[in-house]
């Protein structure tokens, strides 16, 4: 199955997993930082929102590393597109276009709704695929195993409802 | 150090972009069990990160000699409920938080709507924190 980006063949799963592990370990070993990406949503919110939750020391002290790391994620995606054959705005969404097929405004609303759940959910769970899934599980943290199980099961149920029940191909 | 964080983030983003982890089709195929690539990635990442974390914490010092500090995550009702909400959002968008940013970098226009949603969702959570605290048994916010 090709990627949506330039129909690329993806990297081997073991290579990808090893690379993510190496970066996670480098972040701790060199910079003494625990990998966690959804915490960056707090950091970005803390720039404009002044409630005590956003202004707590944990958030303020993580801004100097997490905001450059998040900027790097955008840059990494950009470089990946440029090196694969050029950057251009992309609207295609694979099975979504084939089976659900909403117009651009519907697609944006769908993404916005999903984004709300991601933002609220990851902050309530205190972590996402990186902080719970990779770091927390690797560090044998019980809450991370519980949360990872919860979001994997919820994703499996939702996608099966969307693609096998509601929008039946 | 800012350059280091930017470089590590860039490498992380590049791998997410090329592995399928930031690809809507791959996320849906994972949840439908049509393609196991992403299970392989997270499995390999965990299996390889675990011994590294054990070694770094046993050594107790970073490369530069600072005491290693890993704050462990706490369990509360939000651990499950938040995970479920996030999982639904992950399925809807085909993106978890890192890949939202990676997809924006790749030029996937719809990821901007997901980012707007994620920031507003997080903003809402932080603003309502004191009201959510007792039900979800969330920790008290430390004051500076």
PDB file of N, CA and C in Angstrom, chain A residues 45-105:
ATOM      1  N   UNK A  45      -0.828  26.540  23.916  1.00  0.00           N
ATOM      2  CA  UNK A  45      -1.943  27.263  24.542  1.00  0.00           C
ATOM      3  C   UNK A  45      -1.433  28.261  25.579  1.00  0.00           C
ATOM      4  N   UNK A  46      -0.342  27.889  26.272  1.00  0.00           N
ATOM      5  CA  UNK A  46       0.151  28.728  27.370  1.00  0.00           C
ATOM      6  C   UNK A  46       0.677  30.074  26.875  1.00  0.00           C
ATOM      7  N   UNK A  47       0.917  30.171  25.569  1.00  0.00           N
ATOM      8  CA  UNK A  47       1.374  31.450  25.018  1.00  0.00           C
ATOM      9  C   UNK A  47       0.254  32.492  25.082  1.00  0.00           C
ATOM     10  N   UNK A  48      -0.988  32.019  24.924  1.00  0.00           N
ATOM     11  CA  UNK A  48      -2.095  32.983  24.910  1.00  0.00           C
ATOM     12  C   UNK A  48      -3.093  32.825  26.055  1.00  0.00           C
ATOM     13  N   UNK A  49      -3.129  31.653  26.702  1.00  0.00           N
ATOM     14  CA  UNK A  49      -4.127  31.449  27.762  1.00  0.00           C
ATOM     15  C   UNK A  49      -3.467  31.541  29.134  1.00  0.00           C
ATOM     16  N   UNK A  50      -4.149  32.191  30.078  1.00  0.00           N
ATOM     17  CA  UNK A  50      -3.488  32.480  31.350  1.00  0.00           C
ATOM     18  C   UNK A  50      -4.034  31.687  32.525  1.00  0.00           C
ATOM     19  N   UNK A  51      -4.896  30.683  32.271  1.00  0.00           N
ATOM     20  CA  UNK A  51      -5.433  29.928  33.412  1.00  0.00           C
ATOM     21  C   UNK A  51      -4.291  29.189  34.128  1.00  0.00           C
ATOM     22  N   UNK A  52      -4.473  28.921  35.432  1.00  0.00           N
ATOM     23  CA  UNK A  52      -3.390  28.319  36.226  1.00  0.00           C
ATOM     24  C   UNK A  52      -2.854  27.028  35.606  1.00  0.00           C
ATOM     25  N   UNK A  53      -3.731  26.246  34.962  1.00  0.00           N
ATOM     26  CA  UNK A  53      -3.291  24.996  34.347  1.00  0.00           C
ATOM     27  C   UNK A  53      -2.188  25.240  33.327  1.00  0.00           C
ATOM     28  N   UNK A  54      -2.344  26.298  32.532  1.00  0.00           N
ATOM     29  CA  UNK A  54      -1.345  26.553  31.491  1.00  0.00           C
ATOM     30  C   UNK A  54      -0.118  27.285  32.016  1.00  0.00           C
ATOM     31  N   UNK A  55      -0.277  27.979  33.133  1.00  0.00           N
ATOM     32  CA  UNK A  55       0.860  28.756  33.638  1.00  0.00           C
ATOM     33  C   UNK A  55       1.623  28.015  34.728  1.00  0.00           C
ATOM     34  N   UNK A  56       1.340  26.708  34.908  1.00  0.00           N
ATOM     35  CA  UNK A  56       2.057  25.975  35.964  1.00  0.00           C
ATOM     36  C   UNK A  56       3.506  25.750  35.529  1.00  0.00           C
ATOM     37  N   UNK A  57       4.403  25.587  36.504  1.00  0.00           N
ATOM     38  CA  UNK A  57       5.838  25.510  36.195  1.00  0.00           C
ATOM     39  C   UNK A  57       6.172  24.393  35.198  1.00  0.00           C
ATOM     40  N   UNK A  58       5.456  23.265  35.281  1.00  0.00           N
ATOM     41  CA  UNK A  58       5.763  22.141  34.391  1.00  0.00           C
ATOM     42  C   UNK A  58       5.619  22.536  32.923  1.00  0.00           C
ATOM     43  N   UNK A  59       4.572  23.311  32.635  1.00  0.00           N
ATOM     44  CA  UNK A  59       4.349  23.734  31.246  1.00  0.00           C
ATOM     45  C   UNK A  59       5.377  24.790  30.852  1.00  0.00           C
ATOM     46  N   UNK A  60       5.549  25.776  31.735  1.00  0.00           N
ATOM     47  CA  UNK A  60       6.459  26.874  31.395  1.00  0.00           C
ATOM     48  C   UNK A  60       7.881  26.371  31.176  1.00  0.00           C
ATOM     49  N   UNK A  61       8.289  25.362  31.968  1.00  0.00           N
ATOM     50  CA  UNK A  61       9.669  24.896  31.849  1.00  0.00           C
ATOM     51  C   UNK A  61       9.869  23.982  30.637  1.00  0.00           C
ATOM     52  N   UNK A  62       8.777  23.456  30.079  1.00  0.00           N
ATOM     53  CA  UNK A  62       8.968  22.563  28.938  1.00  0.00           C
ATOM     54  C   UNK A  62       8.907  23.303  27.607  1.00  0.00           C
ATOM     55  N   UNK A  63       8.463  24.556  27.647  1.00  0.00           N
ATOM     56  CA  UNK A  63       8.356  25.307  26.376  1.00  0.00           C
ATOM     57  C   UNK A  63       9.668  25.398  25.614  1.00  0.00           C
ATOM     58  N   UNK A  64      10.810  25.665  26.282  1.00  0.00           N
ATOM     59  CA  UNK A  64      12.060  25.843  25.535  1.00  0.00           C
ATOM     60  C   UNK A  64      12.491  24.608  24.749  1.00  0.00           C
ATOM     61  N   UNK A  65      12.044  23.411  25.140  1.00  0.00           N
ATOM     62  CA  UNK A  65      12.413  22.256  24.314  1.00  0.00           C
ATOM     63  C   UNK A  65      11.272  21.797  23.429  1.00  0.00           C
ATOM     64  N   UNK A  66      10.038  21.853  23.952  1.00  0.00           N
ATOM     65  CA  UNK A  66       8.961  21.237  23.200  1.00  0.00           C
ATOM     66  C   UNK A  66       8.557  22.055  21.982  1.00  0.00           C
ATOM     67  N   UNK A  67       8.602  23.368  22.093  1.00  0.00           N
ATOM     68  CA  UNK A  67       8.193  24.178  20.938  1.00  0.00           C
ATOM     69  C   UNK A  67       9.165  23.996  19.764  1.00  0.00           C
ATOM     70  N   UNK A  68      10.519  24.011  19.981  1.00  0.00           N
ATOM     71  CA  UNK A  68      11.409  23.675  18.849  1.00  0.00           C
ATOM     72  C   UNK A  68      11.203  22.249  18.330  1.00  0.00           C
ATOM     73  N   UNK A  69      10.924  21.297  19.233  1.00  0.00           N
ATOM     74  CA  UNK A  69      10.698  19.911  18.791  1.00  0.00           C
ATOM     75  C   UNK A  69       9.468  19.838  17.884  1.00  0.00           C
ATOM     76  N   UNK A  70       8.398  20.527  18.281  1.00  0.00           N
ATOM     77  CA  UNK A  70       7.185  20.555  17.467  1.00  0.00           C
ATOM     78  C   UNK A  70       7.428  21.234  16.118  1.00  0.00           C
ATOM     79  N   UNK A  71       8.207  22.309  16.143  1.00  0.00           N
ATOM     80  CA  UNK A  71       8.555  22.975  14.873  1.00  0.00           C
ATOM     81  C   UNK A  71       9.322  21.997  13.989  1.00  0.00           C
ATOM     82  N   UNK A  72      10.176  21.171  14.610  1.00  0.00           N
ATOM     83  CA  UNK A  72      10.916  20.152  13.877  1.00  0.00           C
ATOM     84  C   UNK A  72       9.990  19.147  13.201  1.00  0.00           C
ATOM     85  N   UNK A  73       8.907  18.775  13.874  1.00  0.00           N
ATOM     86  CA  UNK A  73       7.962  17.822  13.267  1.00  0.00           C
ATOM     87  C   UNK A  73       7.407  18.382  11.954  1.00  0.00           C
ATOM     88  N   UNK A  74       7.067  19.672  11.966  1.00  0.00           N
ATOM     89  CA  UNK A  74       6.565  20.315  10.739  1.00  0.00           C
ATOM     90  C   UNK A  74       7.665  20.317   9.679  1.00  0.00           C
ATOM     91  N   UNK A  75       8.862  20.674  10.102  1.00  0.00           N
ATOM     92  CA  UNK A  75       9.995  20.729   9.165  1.00  0.00           C
ATOM     93  C   UNK A  75      10.309  19.335   8.608  1.00  0.00           C
ATOM     94  N   UNK A  76      10.241  18.322   9.442  1.00  0.00           N
ATOM     95  CA  UNK A  76      10.491  16.947   8.993  1.00  0.00           C
ATOM     96  C   UNK A  76       9.501  16.522   7.918  1.00  0.00           C
ATOM     97  N   UNK A  77       8.238  16.861   8.110  1.00  0.00           N
ATOM     98  CA  UNK A  77       7.221  16.552   7.100  1.00  0.00           C
ATOM     99  C   UNK A  77       7.480  17.315   5.817  1.00  0.00           C
ATOM    100  N   UNK A  78       7.880  18.574   5.970  1.00  0.00           N
ATOM    101  CA  UNK A  78       8.173  19.416   4.801  1.00  0.00           C
ATOM    102  C   UNK A  78       9.348  18.838   4.006  1.00  0.00           C
ATOM    103  N   UNK A  79      10.439  18.506   4.705  1.00  0.00           N
ATOM    104  CA  UNK A  79      11.612  17.937   4.024  1.00  0.00           C
ATOM    105  C   UNK A  79      11.276  16.607   3.351  1.00  0.00           C
ATOM    106  N   UNK A  80      10.469  15.815   4.031  1.00  0.00           N
ATOM    107  CA  UNK A  80      10.069  14.529   3.465  1.00  0.00           C
ATOM    108  C   UNK A  80       9.360  14.737   2.124  1.00  0.00           C
ATOM    109  N   UNK A  81       8.466  15.726   2.065  1.00  0.00           N
ATOM    110  CA  UNK A  81       7.747  15.997   0.808  1.00  0.00           C
ATOM    111  C   UNK A  81       8.696  16.530  -0.256  1.00  0.00           C
ATOM    112  N   UNK A  82       9.557  17.483   0.132  1.00  0.00           N
ATOM    113  CA  UNK A  82      10.481  18.098  -0.836  1.00  0.00           C
ATOM    114  C   UNK A  82      11.406  17.041  -1.427  1.00  0.00           C
ATOM    115  N   UNK A  83      11.969  16.186  -0.565  1.00  0.00           N
ATOM    116  CA  UNK A  83      12.929  15.179  -1.045  1.00  0.00           C
ATOM    117  C   UNK A  83      12.252  14.067  -1.843  1.00  0.00           C
ATOM    118  N   UNK A  84      10.947  13.916  -1.658  1.00  0.00           N
ATOM    119  CA  UNK A  84      10.245  12.831  -2.365  1.00  0.00           C
ATOM    120  C   UNK A  84       9.784  13.249  -3.754  1.00  0.00           C
ATOM    121  N   UNK A  85       9.936  14.518  -4.099  1.00  0.00           N
ATOM    122  CA  UNK A  85       9.492  14.923  -5.438  1.00  0.00           C
ATOM    123  C   UNK A  85       8.817  16.280  -5.460  1.00  0.00           C
ATOM    124  N   UNK A  86       8.863  16.986  -4.335  1.00  0.00           N
ATOM    125  CA  UNK A  86       8.361  18.354  -4.341  1.00  0.00           C
ATOM    126  C   UNK A  86       7.202  18.558  -3.389  1.00  0.00           C
ATOM    127  N   UNK A  87       7.113  19.778  -2.843  1.00  0.00           N
ATOM    128  CA  UNK A  87       6.047  20.123  -1.905  1.00  0.00           C
ATOM    129  C   UNK A  87       4.897  20.762  -2.666  1.00  0.00           C
ATOM    130  N   UNK A  88       3.719  20.298  -2.442  1.00  0.00           N
ATOM    131  CA  UNK A  88       2.550  21.003  -2.980  1.00  0.00           C
ATOM    132  C   UNK A  88       1.368  20.723  -2.070  1.00  0.00           C
ATOM    133  N   UNK A  89       0.409  21.664  -2.008  1.00  0.00           N
ATOM    134  CA  UNK A  89      -0.760  21.438  -1.153  1.00  0.00           C
ATOM    135  C   UNK A  89      -1.475  20.155  -1.576  1.00  0.00           C
ATOM    136  N   UNK A  90      -1.928  19.390  -0.584  1.00  0.00           N
ATOM    137  CA  UNK A  90      -2.478  18.064  -0.852  1.00  0.00           C
ATOM    138  C   UNK A  90      -3.838  17.931  -0.167  1.00  0.00           C
ATOM    139  N   UNK A  91      -4.831  17.450  -0.894  1.00  0.00           N
ATOM    140  CA  UNK A  91      -6.164  17.265  -0.323  1.00  0.00           C
ATOM    141  C   UNK A  91      -6.579  15.812  -0.223  1.00  0.00           C
ATOM    142  N   UNK A  92      -5.823  14.907  -0.909  1.00  0.00           N
ATOM    143  CA  UNK A  92      -6.307  13.526  -1.011  1.00  0.00           C
ATOM    144  C   UNK A  92      -6.262  12.827   0.343  1.00  0.00           C
ATOM    145  N   UNK A  93      -7.212  11.947   0.554  1.00  0.00           N
ATOM    146  CA  UNK A  93      -7.377  11.307   1.855  1.00  0.00           C
ATOM    147  C   UNK A  93      -7.771   9.839   1.691  1.00  0.00           C
ATOM    148  N   UNK A  94      -7.245   9.194   0.664  1.00  0.00           N
ATOM    149  CA  UNK A  94      -7.393   7.749   0.480  1.00  0.00           C
ATOM    150  C   UNK A  94      -8.820   7.236   0.608  1.00  0.00           C
ATOM    151  N   UNK A  95      -9.038   6.302   1.537  1.00  0.00           N
ATOM    152  CA  UNK A  95     -10.365   5.680   1.662  1.00  0.00           C
ATOM    153  C   UNK A  95     -11.462   6.680   2.023  1.00  0.00           C
ATOM    154  N   UNK A  96     -11.075   7.783   2.668  1.00  0.00           N
ATOM    155  CA  UNK A  96     -12.083   8.796   3.011  1.00  0.00           C
ATOM    156  C   UNK A  96     -12.732   9.335   1.743  1.00  0.00           C
ATOM    157  N   UNK A  97     -11.905   9.638   0.719  1.00  0.00           N
ATOM    158  CA  UNK A  97     -12.417  10.160  -0.543  1.00  0.00           C
ATOM    159  C   UNK A  97     -13.243   9.116  -1.292  1.00  0.00           C
ATOM    160  N   UNK A  98     -12.768   7.873  -1.250  1.00  0.00           N
ATOM    161  CA  UNK A  98     -13.447   6.813  -2.002  1.00  0.00           C
ATOM    162  C   UNK A  98     -14.773   6.419  -1.379  1.00  0.00           C
ATOM    163  N   UNK A  99     -14.828   6.429  -0.052  1.00  0.00           N
ATOM    164  CA  UNK A  99     -15.983   5.816   0.614  1.00  0.00           C
ATOM    165  C   UNK A  99     -16.890   6.843   1.293  1.00  0.00           C
ATOM    166  N   UNK A 100     -16.304   7.843   1.957  1.00  0.00           N
ATOM    167  CA  UNK A 100     -17.127   8.850   2.644  1.00  0.00           C
ATOM    168  C   UNK A 100     -17.380  10.018   1.699  1.00  0.00           C
ATOM    169  N   UNK A 101     -16.299  10.501   1.078  1.00  0.00           N
ATOM    170  CA  UNK A 101     -16.412  11.460  -0.015  1.00  0.00           C
ATOM    171  C   UNK A 101     -17.094  12.782   0.289  1.00  0.00           C
ATOM    172  N   UNK A 102     -16.721  13.440   1.386  1.00  0.00           N
ATOM    173  CA  UNK A 102     -17.274  14.766   1.673  1.00  0.00           C
ATOM    174  C   UNK A 102     -16.538  15.827   0.851  1.00  0.00           C
ATOM    175  N   UNK A 103     -17.205  16.926   0.571  1.00  0.00           N
ATOM    176  CA  UNK A 103     -16.584  18.075  -0.110  1.00  0.00           C
ATOM    177  C   UNK A 103     -15.544  18.695   0.833  1.00  0.00           C
ATOM    178  N   UNK A 104     -14.658  19.567   0.299  1.00  0.00           N
ATOM    179  CA  UNK A 104     -13.622  20.158   1.157  1.00  0.00           C
ATOM    180  C   UNK A 104     -14.136  20.750   2.472  1.00  0.00           C
ATOM    181  N   UNK A 105     -15.301  21.424   2.443  1.00  0.00           N
ATOM    182  CA  UNK A 105     -15.790  22.022   3.698  1.00  0.00           C
ATOM    183  C   UNK A 105     -16.162  20.918   4.696  1.00  0.00           C
TER     184      UNK A 105
END
